[in-house]
PDB file of C-alpha atoms and ligand atoms in Angstrom:
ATOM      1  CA  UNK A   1       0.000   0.000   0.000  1.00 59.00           C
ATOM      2  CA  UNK A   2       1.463   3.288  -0.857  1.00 68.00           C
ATOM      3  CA  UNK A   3       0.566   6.548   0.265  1.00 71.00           C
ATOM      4  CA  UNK A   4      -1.660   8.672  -2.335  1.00 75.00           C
ATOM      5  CA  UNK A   5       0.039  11.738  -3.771  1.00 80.00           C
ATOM      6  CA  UNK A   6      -2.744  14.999  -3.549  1.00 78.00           C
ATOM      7  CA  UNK A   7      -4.209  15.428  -6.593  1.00 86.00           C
ATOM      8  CA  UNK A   8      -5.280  18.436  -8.141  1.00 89.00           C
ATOM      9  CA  UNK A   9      -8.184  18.859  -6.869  1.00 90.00           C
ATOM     10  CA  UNK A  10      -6.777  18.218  -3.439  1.00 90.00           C
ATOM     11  CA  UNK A  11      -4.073  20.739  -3.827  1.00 91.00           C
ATOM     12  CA  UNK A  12      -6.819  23.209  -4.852  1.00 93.00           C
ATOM     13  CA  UNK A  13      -8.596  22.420  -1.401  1.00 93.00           C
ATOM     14  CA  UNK A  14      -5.259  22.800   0.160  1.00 92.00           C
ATOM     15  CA  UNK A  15      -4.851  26.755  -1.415  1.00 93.00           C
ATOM     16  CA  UNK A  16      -8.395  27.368  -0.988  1.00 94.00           C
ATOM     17  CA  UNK A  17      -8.084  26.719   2.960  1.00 93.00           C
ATOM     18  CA  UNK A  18      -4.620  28.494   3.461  1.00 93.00           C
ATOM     19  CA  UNK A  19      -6.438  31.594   1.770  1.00 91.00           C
ATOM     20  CA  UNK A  20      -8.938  31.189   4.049  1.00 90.00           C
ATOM     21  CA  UNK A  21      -7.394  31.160   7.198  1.00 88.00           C
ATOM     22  CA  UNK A  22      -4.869  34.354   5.684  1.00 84.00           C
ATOM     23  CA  UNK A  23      -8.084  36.013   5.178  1.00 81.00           C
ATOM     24  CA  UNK A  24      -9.202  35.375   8.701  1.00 78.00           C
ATOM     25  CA  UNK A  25      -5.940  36.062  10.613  1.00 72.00           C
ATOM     26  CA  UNK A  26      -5.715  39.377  12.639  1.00 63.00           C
ATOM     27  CA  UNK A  27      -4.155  42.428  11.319  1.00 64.00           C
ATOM     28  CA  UNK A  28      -0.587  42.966  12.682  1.00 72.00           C
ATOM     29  CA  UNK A  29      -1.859  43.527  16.696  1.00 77.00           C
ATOM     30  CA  UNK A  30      -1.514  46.546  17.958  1.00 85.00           C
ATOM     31  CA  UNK A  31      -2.869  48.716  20.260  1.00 89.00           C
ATOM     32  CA  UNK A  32      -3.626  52.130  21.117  1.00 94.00           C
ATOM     33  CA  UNK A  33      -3.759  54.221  24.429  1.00 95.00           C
ATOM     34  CA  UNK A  34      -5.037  57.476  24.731  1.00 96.00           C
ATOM     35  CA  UNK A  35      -4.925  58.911  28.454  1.00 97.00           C
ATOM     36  CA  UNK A  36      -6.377  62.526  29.124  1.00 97.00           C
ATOM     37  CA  UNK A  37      -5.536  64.324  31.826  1.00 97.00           C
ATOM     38  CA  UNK A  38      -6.078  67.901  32.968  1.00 96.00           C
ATOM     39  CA  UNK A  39      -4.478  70.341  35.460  1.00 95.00           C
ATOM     40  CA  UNK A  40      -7.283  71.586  37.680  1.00 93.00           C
ATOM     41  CA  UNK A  41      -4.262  74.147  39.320  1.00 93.00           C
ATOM     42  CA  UNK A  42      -4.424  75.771  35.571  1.00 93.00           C
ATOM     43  CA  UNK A  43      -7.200  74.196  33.227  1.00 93.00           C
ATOM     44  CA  UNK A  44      -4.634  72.559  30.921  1.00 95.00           C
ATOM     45  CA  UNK A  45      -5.820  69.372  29.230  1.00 96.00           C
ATOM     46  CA  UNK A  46      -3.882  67.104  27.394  1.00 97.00           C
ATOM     47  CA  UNK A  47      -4.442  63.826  25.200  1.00 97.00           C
ATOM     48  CA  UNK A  48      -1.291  61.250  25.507  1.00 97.00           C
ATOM     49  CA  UNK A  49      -0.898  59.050  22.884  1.00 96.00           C
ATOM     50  CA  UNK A  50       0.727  55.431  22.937  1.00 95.00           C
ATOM     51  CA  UNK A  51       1.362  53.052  20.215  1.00 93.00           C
ATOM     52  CA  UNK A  52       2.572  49.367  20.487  1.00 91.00           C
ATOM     53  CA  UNK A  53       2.971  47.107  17.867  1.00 86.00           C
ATOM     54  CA  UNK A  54       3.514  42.977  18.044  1.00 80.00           C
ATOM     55  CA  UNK A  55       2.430  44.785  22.066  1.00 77.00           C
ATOM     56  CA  UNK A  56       6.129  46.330  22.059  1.00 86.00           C
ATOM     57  CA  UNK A  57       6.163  49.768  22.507  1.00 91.00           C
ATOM     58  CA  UNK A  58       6.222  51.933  19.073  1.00 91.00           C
ATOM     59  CA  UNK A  59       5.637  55.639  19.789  1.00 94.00           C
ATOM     60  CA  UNK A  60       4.251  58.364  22.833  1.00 96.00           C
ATOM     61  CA  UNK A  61       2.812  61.569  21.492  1.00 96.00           C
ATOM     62  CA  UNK A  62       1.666  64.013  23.952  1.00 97.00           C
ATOM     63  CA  UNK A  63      -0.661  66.859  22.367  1.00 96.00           C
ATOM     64  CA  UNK A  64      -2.406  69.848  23.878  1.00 95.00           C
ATOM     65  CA  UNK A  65      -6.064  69.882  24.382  1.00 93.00           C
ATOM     66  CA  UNK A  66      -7.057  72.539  26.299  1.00 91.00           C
ATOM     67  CA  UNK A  67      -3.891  75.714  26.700  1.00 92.00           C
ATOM     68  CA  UNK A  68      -3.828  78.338  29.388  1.00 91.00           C
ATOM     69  CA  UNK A  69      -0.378  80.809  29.956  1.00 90.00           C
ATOM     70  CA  UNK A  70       0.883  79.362  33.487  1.00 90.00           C
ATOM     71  CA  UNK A  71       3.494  80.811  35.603  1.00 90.00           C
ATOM     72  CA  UNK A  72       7.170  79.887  34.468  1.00 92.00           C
ATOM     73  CA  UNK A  73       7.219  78.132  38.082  1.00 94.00           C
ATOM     74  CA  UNK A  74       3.728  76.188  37.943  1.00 95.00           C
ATOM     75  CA  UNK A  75       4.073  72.747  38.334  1.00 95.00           C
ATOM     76  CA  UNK A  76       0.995  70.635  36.220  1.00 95.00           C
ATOM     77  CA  UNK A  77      -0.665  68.464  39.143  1.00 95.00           C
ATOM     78  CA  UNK A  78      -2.066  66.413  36.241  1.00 97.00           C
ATOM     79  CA  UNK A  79      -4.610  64.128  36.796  1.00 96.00           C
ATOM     80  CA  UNK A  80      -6.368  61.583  34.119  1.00 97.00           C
ATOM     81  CA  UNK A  81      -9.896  62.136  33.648  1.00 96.00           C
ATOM     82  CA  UNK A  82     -10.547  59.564  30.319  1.00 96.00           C
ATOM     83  CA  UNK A  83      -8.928  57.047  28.917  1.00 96.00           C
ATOM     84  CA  UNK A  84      -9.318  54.852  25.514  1.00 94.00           C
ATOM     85  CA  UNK A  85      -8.360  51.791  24.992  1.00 94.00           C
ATOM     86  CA  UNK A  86      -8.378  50.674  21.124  1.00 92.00           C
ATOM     87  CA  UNK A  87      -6.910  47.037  20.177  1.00 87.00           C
ATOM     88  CA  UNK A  88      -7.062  44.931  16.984  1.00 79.00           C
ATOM     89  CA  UNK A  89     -10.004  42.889  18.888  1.00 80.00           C
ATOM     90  CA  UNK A  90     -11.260  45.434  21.142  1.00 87.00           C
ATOM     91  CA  UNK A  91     -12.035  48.406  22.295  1.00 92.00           C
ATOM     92  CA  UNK A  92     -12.610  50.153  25.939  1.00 94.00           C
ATOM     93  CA  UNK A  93     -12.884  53.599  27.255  1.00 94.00           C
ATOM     94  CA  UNK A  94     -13.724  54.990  30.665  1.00 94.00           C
ATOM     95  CA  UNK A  95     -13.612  58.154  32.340  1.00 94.00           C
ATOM     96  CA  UNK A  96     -14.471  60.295  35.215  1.00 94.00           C
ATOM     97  CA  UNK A  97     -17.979  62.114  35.612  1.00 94.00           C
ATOM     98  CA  UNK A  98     -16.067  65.263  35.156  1.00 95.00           C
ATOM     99  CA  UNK A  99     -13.036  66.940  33.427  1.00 95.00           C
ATOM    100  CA  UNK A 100     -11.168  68.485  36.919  1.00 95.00           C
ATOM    101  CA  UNK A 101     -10.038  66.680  39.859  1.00 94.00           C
ATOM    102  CA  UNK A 102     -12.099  69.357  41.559  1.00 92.00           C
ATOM    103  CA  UNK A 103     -15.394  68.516  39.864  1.00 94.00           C
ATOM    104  CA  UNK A 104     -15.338  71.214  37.504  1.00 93.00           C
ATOM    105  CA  UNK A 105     -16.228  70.332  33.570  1.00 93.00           C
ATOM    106  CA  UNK A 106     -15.117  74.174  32.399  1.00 91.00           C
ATOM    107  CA  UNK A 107     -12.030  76.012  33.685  1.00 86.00           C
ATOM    108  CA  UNK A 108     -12.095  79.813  33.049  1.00 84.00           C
ATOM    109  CA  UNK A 109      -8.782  81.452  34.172  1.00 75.00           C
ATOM    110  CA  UNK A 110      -9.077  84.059  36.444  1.00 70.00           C
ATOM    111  CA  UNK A 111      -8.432  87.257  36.000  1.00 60.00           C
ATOM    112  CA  UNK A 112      -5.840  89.301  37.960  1.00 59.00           C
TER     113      UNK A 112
HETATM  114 ZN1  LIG B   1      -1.221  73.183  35.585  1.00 85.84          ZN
END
């Protein structure tokens, strides 16, 4: 008894299913992580980006959302009021009821 080569027809099941299952594997994974945070010292918001790819780190962008003129001395007391979470197979996002750690959704800068 000897073992049957694949015939054509076989081998044409065989590319059909390998096309398949390319078709049906994931994009390259990756994942996104936005973070935004606020100042409620100074109203600043800002969105912070972070890549990964293969879920190695890739890139951090940080990117003004919201800009008031601080002091030269002010330290940011940042503090993260949303966050996104956005991933080849899923997605997430939470976030505080409001945009200041004091419970304030608008910051107006006062005048001196
Ligand atoms: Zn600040």
């Amino acid at each position: 008894m000897r073992l049957a080569r694949p015939t054509k027809i076989e081998w044409l099941v065989i590319g059909v299913m390998l096309a398949v299952l390319v078709a049906l594997m994931p994009p390259t994974p990756h994942h996104r992580e936005t973070r935004l945070e606020s100042c409620h010292l100074c109203g600043n918001c800002r969105r912070i980006v972070r890549e990964f790819r293969w879920w190695r780190f890739s890139s951090e962008t940080t990117e003004p959302v919201e800009t008031f003129t601080v002091d030269e001395d002010h330290e940011h007391d940042w503090w993260q009021y949303a966050s996104y979470y956005i991933s080849y197979n899923m997605k997430s996002a939470g976030g505080a009821p409001y945009r200041y750690q004091d419970g304030r959704n608008t910051w107006t800068p006062s005048t001196p």
